[in-house]
Structure formats: C-alpha cells, structure tokens
Tab-separated table of C-alpha atoms in Angstrom:
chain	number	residue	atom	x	y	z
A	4	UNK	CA	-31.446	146.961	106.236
A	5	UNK	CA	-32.364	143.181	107.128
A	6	UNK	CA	-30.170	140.589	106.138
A	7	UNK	CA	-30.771	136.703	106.862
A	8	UNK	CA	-28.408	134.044	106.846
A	9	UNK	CA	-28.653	130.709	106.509
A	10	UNK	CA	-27.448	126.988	105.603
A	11	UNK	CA	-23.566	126.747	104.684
A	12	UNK	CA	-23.391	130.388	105.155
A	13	UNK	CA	-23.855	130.554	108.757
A	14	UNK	CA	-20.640	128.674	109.870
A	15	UNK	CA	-18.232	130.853	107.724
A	16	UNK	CA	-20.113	133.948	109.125
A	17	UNK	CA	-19.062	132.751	113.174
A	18	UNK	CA	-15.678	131.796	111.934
A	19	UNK	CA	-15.410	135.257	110.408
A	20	UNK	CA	-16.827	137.276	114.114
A	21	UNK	CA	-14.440	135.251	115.869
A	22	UNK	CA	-11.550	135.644	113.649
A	23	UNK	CA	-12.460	139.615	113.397
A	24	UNK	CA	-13.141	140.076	117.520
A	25	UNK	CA	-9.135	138.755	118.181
A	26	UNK	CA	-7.989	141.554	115.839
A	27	UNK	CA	-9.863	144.690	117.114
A	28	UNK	CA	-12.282	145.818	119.872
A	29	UNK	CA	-15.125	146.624	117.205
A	30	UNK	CA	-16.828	145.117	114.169
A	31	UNK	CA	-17.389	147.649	111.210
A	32	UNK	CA	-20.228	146.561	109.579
A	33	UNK	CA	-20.972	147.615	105.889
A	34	UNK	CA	-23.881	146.260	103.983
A	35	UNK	CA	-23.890	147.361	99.914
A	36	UNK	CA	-26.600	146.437	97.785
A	37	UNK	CA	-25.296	144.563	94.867
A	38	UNK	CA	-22.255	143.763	96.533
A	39	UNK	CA	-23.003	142.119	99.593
A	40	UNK	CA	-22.077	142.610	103.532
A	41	UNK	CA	-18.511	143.184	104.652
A	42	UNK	CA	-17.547	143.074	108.009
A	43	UNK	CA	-14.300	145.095	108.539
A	44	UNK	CA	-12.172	145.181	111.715
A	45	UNK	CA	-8.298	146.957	113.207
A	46	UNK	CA	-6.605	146.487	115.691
A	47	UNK	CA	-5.520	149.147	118.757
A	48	UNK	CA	-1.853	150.088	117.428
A	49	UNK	CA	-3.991	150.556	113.733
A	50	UNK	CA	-1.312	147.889	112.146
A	51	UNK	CA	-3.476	144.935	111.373
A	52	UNK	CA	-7.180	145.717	109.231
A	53	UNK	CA	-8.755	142.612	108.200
A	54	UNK	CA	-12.290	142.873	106.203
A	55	UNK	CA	-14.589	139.540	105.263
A	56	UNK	CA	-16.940	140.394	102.651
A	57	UNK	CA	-20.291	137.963	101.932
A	58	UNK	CA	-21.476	138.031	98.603
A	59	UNK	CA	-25.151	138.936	98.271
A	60	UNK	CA	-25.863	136.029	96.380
A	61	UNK	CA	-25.380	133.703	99.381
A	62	UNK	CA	-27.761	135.395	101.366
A	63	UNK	CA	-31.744	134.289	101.984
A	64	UNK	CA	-32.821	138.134	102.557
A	65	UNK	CA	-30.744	140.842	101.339
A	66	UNK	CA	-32.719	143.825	101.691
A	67	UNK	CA	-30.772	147.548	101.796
A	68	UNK	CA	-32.576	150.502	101.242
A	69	UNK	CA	-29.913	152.632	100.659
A	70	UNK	CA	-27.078	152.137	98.602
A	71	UNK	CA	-24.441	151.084	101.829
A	72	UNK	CA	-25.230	151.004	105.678
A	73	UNK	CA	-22.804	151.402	107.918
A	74	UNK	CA	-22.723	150.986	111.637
A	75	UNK	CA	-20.540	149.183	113.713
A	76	UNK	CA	-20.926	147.250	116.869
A	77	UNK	CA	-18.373	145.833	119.793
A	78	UNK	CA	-16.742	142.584	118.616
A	79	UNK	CA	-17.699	140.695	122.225
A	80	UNK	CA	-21.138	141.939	122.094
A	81	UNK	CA	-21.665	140.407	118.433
A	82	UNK	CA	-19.762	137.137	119.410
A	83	UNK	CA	-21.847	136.605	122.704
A	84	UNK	CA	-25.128	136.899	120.192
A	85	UNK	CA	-23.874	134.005	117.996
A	86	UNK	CA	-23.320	131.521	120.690
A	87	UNK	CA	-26.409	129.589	120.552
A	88	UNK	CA	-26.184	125.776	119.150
A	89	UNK	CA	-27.943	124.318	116.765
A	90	UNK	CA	-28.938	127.316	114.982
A	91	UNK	CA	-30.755	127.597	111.814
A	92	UNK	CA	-31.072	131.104	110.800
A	93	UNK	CA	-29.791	134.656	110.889
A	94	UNK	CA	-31.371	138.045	110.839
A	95	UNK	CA	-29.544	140.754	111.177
A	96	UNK	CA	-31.650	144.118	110.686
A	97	UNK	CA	-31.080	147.936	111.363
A	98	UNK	CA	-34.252	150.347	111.083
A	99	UNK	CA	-34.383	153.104	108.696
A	100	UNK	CA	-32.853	156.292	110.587
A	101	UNK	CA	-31.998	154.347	113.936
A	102	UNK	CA	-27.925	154.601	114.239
A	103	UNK	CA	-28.019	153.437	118.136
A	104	UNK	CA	-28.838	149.893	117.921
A	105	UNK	CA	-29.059	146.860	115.646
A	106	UNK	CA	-30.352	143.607	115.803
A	107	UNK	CA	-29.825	139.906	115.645
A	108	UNK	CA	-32.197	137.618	115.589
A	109	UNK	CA	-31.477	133.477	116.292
A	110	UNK	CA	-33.584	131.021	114.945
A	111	UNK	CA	-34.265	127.169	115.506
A	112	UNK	CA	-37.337	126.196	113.914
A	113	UNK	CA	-37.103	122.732	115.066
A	114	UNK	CA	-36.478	123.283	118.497
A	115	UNK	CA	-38.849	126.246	118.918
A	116	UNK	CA	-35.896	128.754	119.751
A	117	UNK	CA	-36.010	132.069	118.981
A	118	UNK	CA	-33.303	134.960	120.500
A	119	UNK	CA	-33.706	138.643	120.165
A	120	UNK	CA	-30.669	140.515	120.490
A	121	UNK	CA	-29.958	144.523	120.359
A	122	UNK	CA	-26.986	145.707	120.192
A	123	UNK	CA	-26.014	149.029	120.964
A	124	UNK	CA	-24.121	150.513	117.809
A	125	UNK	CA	-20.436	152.796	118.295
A	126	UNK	CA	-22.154	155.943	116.496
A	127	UNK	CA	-18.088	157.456	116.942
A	128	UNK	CA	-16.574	154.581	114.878
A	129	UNK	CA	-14.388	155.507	111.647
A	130	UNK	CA	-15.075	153.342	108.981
A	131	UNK	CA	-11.702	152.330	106.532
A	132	UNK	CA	-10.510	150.024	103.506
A	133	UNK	CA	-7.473	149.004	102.874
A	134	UNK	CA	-6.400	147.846	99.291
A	135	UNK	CA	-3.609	145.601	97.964
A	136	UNK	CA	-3.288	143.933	94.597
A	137	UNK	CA	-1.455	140.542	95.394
A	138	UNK	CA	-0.761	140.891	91.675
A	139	UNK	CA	2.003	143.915	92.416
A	140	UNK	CA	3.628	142.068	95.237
A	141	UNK	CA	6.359	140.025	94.406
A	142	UNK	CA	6.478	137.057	97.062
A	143	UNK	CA	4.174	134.432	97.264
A	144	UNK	CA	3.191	132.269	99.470
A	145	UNK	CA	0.697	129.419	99.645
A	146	UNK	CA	0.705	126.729	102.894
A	147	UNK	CA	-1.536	124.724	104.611
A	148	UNK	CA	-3.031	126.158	107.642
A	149	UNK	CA	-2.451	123.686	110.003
A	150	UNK	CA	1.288	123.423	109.075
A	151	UNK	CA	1.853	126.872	109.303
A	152	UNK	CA	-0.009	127.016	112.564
A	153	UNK	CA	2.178	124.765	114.026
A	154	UNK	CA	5.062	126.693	113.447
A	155	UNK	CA	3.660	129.831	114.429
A	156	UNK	CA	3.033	127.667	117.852
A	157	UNK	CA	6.868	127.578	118.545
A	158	UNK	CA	6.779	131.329	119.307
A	159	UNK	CA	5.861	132.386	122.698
A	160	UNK	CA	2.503	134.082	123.405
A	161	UNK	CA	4.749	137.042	124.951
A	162	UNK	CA	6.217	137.871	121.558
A	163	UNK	CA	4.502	140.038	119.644
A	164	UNK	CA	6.137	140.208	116.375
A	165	UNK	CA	7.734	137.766	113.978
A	166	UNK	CA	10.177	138.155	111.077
A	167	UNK	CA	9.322	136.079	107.699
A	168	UNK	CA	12.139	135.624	105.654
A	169	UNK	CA	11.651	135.100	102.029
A	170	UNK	CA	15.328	133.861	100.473
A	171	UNK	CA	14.732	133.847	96.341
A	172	UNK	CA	14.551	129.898	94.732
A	173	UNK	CA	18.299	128.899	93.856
A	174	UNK	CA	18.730	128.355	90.286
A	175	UNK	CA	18.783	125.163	88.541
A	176	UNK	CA	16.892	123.721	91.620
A	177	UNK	CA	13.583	121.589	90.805
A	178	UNK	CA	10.595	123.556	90.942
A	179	UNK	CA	8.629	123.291	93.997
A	180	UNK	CA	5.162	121.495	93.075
A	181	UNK	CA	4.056	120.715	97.052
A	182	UNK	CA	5.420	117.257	96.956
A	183	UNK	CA	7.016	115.533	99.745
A	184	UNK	CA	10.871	116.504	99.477
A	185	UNK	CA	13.442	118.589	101.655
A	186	UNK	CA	14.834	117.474	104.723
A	187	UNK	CA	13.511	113.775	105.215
A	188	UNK	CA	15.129	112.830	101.803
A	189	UNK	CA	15.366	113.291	98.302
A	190	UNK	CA	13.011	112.114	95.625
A	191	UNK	CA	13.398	108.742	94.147
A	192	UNK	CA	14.374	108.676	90.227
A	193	UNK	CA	15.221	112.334	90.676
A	194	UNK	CA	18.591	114.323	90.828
A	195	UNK	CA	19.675	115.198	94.647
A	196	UNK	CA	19.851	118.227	95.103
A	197	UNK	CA	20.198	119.755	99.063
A	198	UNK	CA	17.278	120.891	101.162
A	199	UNK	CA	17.333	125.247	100.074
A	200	UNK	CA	15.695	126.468	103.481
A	201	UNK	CA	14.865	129.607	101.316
A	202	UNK	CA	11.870	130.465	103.858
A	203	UNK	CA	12.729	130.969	107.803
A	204	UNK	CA	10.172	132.104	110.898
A	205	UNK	CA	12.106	134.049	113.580
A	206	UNK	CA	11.250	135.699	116.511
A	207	UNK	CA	11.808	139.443	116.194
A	208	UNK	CA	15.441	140.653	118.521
A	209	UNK	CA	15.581	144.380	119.012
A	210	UNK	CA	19.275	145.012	118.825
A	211	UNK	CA	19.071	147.502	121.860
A	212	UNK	CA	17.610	144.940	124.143
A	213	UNK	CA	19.781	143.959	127.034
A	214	UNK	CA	21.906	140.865	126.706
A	215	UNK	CA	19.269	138.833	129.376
A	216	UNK	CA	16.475	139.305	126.426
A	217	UNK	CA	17.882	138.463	123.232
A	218	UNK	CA	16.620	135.478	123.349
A	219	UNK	CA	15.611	134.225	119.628
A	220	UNK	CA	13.673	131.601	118.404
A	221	UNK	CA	14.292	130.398	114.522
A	222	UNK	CA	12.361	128.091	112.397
A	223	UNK	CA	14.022	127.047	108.697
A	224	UNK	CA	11.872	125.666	106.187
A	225	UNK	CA	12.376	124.192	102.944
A	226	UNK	CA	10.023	125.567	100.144
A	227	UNK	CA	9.810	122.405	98.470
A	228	UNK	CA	8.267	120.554	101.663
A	229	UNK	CA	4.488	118.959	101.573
A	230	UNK	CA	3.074	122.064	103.400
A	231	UNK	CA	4.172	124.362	100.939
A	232	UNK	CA	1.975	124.567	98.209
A	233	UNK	CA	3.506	127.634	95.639
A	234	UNK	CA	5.976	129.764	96.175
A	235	UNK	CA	7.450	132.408	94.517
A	236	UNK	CA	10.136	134.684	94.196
A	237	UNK	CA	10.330	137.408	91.840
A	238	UNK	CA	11.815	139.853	93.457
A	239	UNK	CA	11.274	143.533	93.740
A	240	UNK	CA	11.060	146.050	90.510
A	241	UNK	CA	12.019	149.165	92.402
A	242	UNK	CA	15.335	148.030	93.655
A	243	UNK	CA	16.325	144.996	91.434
A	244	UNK	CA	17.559	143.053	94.059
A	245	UNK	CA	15.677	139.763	93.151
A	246	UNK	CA	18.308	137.397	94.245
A	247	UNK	CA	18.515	138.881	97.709
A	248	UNK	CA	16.371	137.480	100.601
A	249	UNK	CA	14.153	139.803	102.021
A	250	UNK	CA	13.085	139.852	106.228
A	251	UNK	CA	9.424	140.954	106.215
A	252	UNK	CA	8.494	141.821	110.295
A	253	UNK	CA	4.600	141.823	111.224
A	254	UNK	CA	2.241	141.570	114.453
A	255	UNK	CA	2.133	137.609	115.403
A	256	UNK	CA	-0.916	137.736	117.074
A	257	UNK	CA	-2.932	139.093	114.172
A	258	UNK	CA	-1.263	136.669	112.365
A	259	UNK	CA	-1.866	133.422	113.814
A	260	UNK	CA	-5.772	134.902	113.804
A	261	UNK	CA	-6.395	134.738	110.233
A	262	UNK	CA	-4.108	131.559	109.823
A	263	UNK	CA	-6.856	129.878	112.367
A	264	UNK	CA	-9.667	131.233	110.699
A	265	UNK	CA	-8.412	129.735	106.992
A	266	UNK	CA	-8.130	126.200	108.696
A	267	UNK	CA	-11.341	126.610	110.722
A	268	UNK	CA	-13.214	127.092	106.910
A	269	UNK	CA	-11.015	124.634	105.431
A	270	UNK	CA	-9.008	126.698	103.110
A	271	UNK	CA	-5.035	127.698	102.548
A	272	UNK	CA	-3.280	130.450	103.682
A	273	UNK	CA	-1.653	132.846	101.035
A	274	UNK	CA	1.047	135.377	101.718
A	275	UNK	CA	1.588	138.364	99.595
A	276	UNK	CA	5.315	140.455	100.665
A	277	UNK	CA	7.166	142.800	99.173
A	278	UNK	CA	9.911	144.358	101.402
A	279	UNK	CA	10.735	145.584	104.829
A	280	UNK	CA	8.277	148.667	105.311
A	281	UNK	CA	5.653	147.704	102.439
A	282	UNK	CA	2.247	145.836	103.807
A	283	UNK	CA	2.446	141.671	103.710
A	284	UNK	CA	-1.296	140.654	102.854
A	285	UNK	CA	-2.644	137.177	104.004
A	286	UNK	CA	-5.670	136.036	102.255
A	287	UNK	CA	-7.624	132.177	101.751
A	288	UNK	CA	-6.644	130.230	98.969
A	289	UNK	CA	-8.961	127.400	97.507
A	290	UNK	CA	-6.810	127.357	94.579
A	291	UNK	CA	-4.922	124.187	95.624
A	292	UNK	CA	-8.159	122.508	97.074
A	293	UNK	CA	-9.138	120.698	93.534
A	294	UNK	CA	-8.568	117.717	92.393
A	295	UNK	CA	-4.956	118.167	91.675
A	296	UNK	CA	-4.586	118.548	95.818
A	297	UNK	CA	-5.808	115.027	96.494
A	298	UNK	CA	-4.755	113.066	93.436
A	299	UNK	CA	-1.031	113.173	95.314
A	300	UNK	CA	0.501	109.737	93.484
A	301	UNK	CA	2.253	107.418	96.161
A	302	UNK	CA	4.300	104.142	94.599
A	303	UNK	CA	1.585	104.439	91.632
A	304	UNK	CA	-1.279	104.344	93.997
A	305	UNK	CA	-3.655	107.350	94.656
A	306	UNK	CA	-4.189	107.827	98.337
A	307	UNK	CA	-7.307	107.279	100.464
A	308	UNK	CA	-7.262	103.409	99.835
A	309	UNK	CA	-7.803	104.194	96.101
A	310	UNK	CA	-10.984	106.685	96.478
A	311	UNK	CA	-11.552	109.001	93.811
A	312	UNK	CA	-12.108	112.186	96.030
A	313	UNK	CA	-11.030	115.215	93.578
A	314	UNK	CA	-14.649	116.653	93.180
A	315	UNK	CA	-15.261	116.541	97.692
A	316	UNK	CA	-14.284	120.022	97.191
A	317	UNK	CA	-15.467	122.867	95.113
A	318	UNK	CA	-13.352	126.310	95.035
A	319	UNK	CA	-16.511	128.178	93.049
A	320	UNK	CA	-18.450	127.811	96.116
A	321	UNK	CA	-16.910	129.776	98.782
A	322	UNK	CA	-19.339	132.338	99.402
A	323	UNK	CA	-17.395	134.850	100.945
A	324	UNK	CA	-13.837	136.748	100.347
A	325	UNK	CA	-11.158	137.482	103.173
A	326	UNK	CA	-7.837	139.085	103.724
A	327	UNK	CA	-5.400	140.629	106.469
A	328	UNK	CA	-3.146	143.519	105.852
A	329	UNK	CA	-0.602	143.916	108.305
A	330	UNK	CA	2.044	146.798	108.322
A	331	UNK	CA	5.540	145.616	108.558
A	332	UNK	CA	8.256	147.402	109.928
A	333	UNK	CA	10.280	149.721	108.221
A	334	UNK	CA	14.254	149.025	107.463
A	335	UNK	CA	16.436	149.818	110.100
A	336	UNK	CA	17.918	152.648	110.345
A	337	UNK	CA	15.232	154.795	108.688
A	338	UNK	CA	15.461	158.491	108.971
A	339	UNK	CA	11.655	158.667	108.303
A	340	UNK	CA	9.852	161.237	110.628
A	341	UNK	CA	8.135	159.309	113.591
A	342	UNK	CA	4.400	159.136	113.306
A	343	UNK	CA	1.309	159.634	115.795
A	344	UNK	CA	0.681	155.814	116.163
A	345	UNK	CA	3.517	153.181	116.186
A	346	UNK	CA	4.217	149.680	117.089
A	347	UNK	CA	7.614	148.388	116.846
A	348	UNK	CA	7.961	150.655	114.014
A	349	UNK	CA	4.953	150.085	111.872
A	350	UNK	CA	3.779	152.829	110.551
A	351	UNK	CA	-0.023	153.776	109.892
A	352	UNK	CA	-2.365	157.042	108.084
A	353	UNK	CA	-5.049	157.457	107.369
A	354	UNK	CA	-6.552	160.007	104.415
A	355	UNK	CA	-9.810	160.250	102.628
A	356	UNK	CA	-10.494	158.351	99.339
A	357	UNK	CA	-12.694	159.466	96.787
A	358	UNK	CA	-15.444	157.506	97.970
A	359	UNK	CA	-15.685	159.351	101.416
A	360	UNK	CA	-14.449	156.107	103.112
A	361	UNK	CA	-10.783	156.643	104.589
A	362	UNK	CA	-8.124	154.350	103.461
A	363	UNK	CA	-5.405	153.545	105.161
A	364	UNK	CA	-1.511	153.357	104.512
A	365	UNK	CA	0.216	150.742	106.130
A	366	UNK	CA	4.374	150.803	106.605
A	367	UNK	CA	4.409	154.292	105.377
A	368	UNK	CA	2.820	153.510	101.906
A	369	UNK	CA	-0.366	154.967	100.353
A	370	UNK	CA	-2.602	151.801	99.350
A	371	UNK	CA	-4.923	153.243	97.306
C-alpha cells in the first residue's frame, strides 16, 4: 500500500495518533480501497475501542493493492514519527508481502526536509470493530468540547471512572435550543420556569470502600445551558421506564481523550447512552457548527460586532469520521457470571463476525 497525505488532512491525521496513543498501547491500521484508511485503537482492560476512519477521497495517493491491509504499529513509535514542524506531506507505505515493518515518510519541500521512518509492525496484533447505531440509543447528547472539558477537569486524575446521569426533560418545560438560560437567570419575555439539572457528572463511590475513601465529587448541570447544544430523552423501549433517570458509569480517562481530540479539530462532542451495562458511544458532531451556531441573537444584534460569519464553517468538509465506545458498568447487583477481563465491572468479548474481523461486545452486549 502507499498512502500520502497532505494539506488540511494532515492536522486531523496528528490529532487522531495522539488522541488514539492515550487510549491503547498500539495503532491498528486498516487501509480499504474504496473506503479509505481507518486507524483503530483499545485500551489494556479492552473497555474503551476508538477507530478514526479517512475517507479516500481526501487523500493525494491512495494506492492498495489488495482489497484491505492490515498491520498495526506501537502508538509511541507512530507519534514520535509525526513530530516534525512545518511539515508538508505524508507517505505512509507497506511493501507487498513485508508484514514486519512499515514506513513513514516526512516531507518539507520548502525547507529541503525529508525523514525516513520504519517502523517495526506487531505481526501478533488482533484486529476488531465495534458497531453502534446512535439511531437505537435513546439519550443524546450534544456539548461543546471545551465546556465539557472543563467539567471533566473537576475530577481527579486518580479517578478512573465517572458516572453520567441522564434525568428525562420535565414536561411542560421549554425546549432546550442551546441558548443562554438555567442557573444565571431566566429568559426575558419568557415564562420562569426553575433551572431542571436533568444532567449530573459524578465521581464513581464503590459502596464497599472504607469510610476514609468515599469521597465524591458531583457536578449538576442544566440541559438548557449555552454549552448544551441537543439533548434528548426518550427513554428506553425494553423496559419503558422513560421518565426515570438513568446513571451511565464509563472509563474517565478514555473519556476526556476523545473530548480533547473533538476540540483540538474544532468540532462537538456527541453522547449516545442507553442504560447501565449497554455501551455509551461518543462521536464529533459538526451538526451545530452552521450558520444557525453563530447567528446567536443578543438584544437584536448578531454577535461578532455585527459580522456575518455563518458560512466560516463547513460541516460537508470534514474529511474523516470518529467515535469512542466505552463499556459501562453493569447494574448493581448483577448475578451475571464474571468474565476473563474486567474493570470496575465492565464487561468485554470478543467473537468472530462474518467478515473474519472480530467484533467486540461491550457491557455484556453483542454489537453486531
């Protein structure tokens, strides 16, 4: 294979390494002709798999003589590659028959640089999908990134897991359109209604923990505050409990990586969530990034001193496609059997798909 990257494409690609090497040890790397190059990665415990895939169109030099290559590669090794400045151009190539090493090529025309880089390849590595329609999952979710990264920064780097609480919209309450409301006051010319913090962040307390270490940390959020850009509340088909709020518990670290990679690209975080024990997926949204995200209305006045900015941004060009699934744990109290591979009760398999790539089940579910 020998791909080549270039222009616009090259900063989401080093965005998309660095967001991949804080989630797992190795890079999966999967190149399909008339598809495009994905670049796949999980994490130790086999909770968290997170996959960016390029589309082919985007590239300079797509060329894949087979119908998918894949190899895989240590995440550091691949990051310590791409850390060359003022770069122009990518080349990323693989021999015909050689599954030991792969290359990377730099290029700066400009300043006469040129970097050759081989990279031995993890021949052992197990290459997996995993597969959720956001369209089955009842919750969502759409914030700003660097909103929601600030209060994912209230949590202390020594706890691992968080708790999202999803409480259903109260009836009769205005529908949440992002606008500025909640907590600092109620719309003018509008009905008051009080804050609904139907959306809390907590800090996950085992219950068997000593009384020194129950320490918990809480964060309440209205749904109808400026960083909130949609949310939803449909509840869940199986169980019709839709007016019950629902505690969703996933890895924090894995987390806060993909919410850093959506506001290094310049793009919103969206959270798909079911239940306790079903997978939460967190994907980019550029759905809000239009026109109707910067023509906010202030005492009759657009904002930006009156600049017609709608059209700085255009969703139709992102060029590539990303999303986390993380396995949450499983209601307490579960009589399930224990698996091989836990952490803090999420639960993870693995079993072969009719493609011959494994796909994995996250929180006990097949996602197929």
């Amino acid at each position: 294979m020998e791909l080549a990257l270039s222009g616009s494409l090259l900063r989401s690609f080093f965005k998309s390494v660095g967001c991949l090497s804080k989630i797992g040890a190795e890079v999966l790397v999967e190149a399909t002709a008339g598809t495009g190059l994905t670049l796949k990665a999980m994490n130790t415990a086999r909770s968290a798999f997170c996959s960016v895939t390029f589309k082919q169109a985007s590239f300079e030099v797509f060329i894949v003589r087979s119908g998918t290559v894949q190899t895989a590669v240590l995440a550091k090794h691949l990051a310590a590659a791409l850390r060359t400045q003022r770069l122009e151009r990518v080349v990323i190539s693989q021999k015909p028959g050689d599954a030991v090493t792969m290359s990377v090529r730099l290029e700066c025309p400009h300043a006469g640089l040129v970097k050759n880089y081989v990279l031995n390849c993890v021949t052992d590595a197990e290459h997996l999908k995993a597969t959720v329609d956001p369209s089955l999952m009842p919750i969502t979710l759409v914030v700003r990134p660097k909103e929601f990264g600030k209060l994912l920064s209230h949590f202390q780097s020594a706890q691992t897991d968080v708790t999202v609480t999803f409480a259903p919209v109260l009836s009769g309450a205005a529908p949440n359109t992002g606008g500025f409301a909640g907590g600092f006051g109620d719309r003018r010319g509008e009905t008051s209604t009080a804050p609904a913090r139907n959306l809390r962040l907590s800090s996950f307390s085992d219950p068997n923990a000593p009384p020194g270490q129950t320490l918990q940390t809480s964060i309440s959020l209205d749904t109808a505050e400026d960083a909130v850009l949609r949310y939803e509340h449909a509840g869940s088909r199986d169980d019709g409990a839709g007016d019950a709020a629902r505690d969703v518990t996933v890895n924090l670290k894995d987390l806060r990586a993909m919410v850093s990679f959506c506001e290094s690209v310049d793009l919103d975080v969206a959270l798909y969530a079911d239940c306790a024990g079903a997978p939460m997926l967190v994907r980019p949204a550029a759905e809000f990034k239009g026109a109707q995200f910067h023509q906010q209305q202030y005492g009759g006045q657009p904002q930006y001193g009156g600049r017609d900015r709608s059209n700085y941004f255009d969703a139709a060009a992102v060029d590539f496609d990303a999303e986390l699934v993380l396995a949450s744990m499983l209601p307490r109290g579960d009589k399930a059997a224990e698996p091989t591979e836990t952490l803090g009760g999420c639960l993870l398999y693995t079993s072969d798909a009719a493609d011959d790539t494994p796909c994995v089940d996250l929180g006990g579910r097949r996602i197929i």
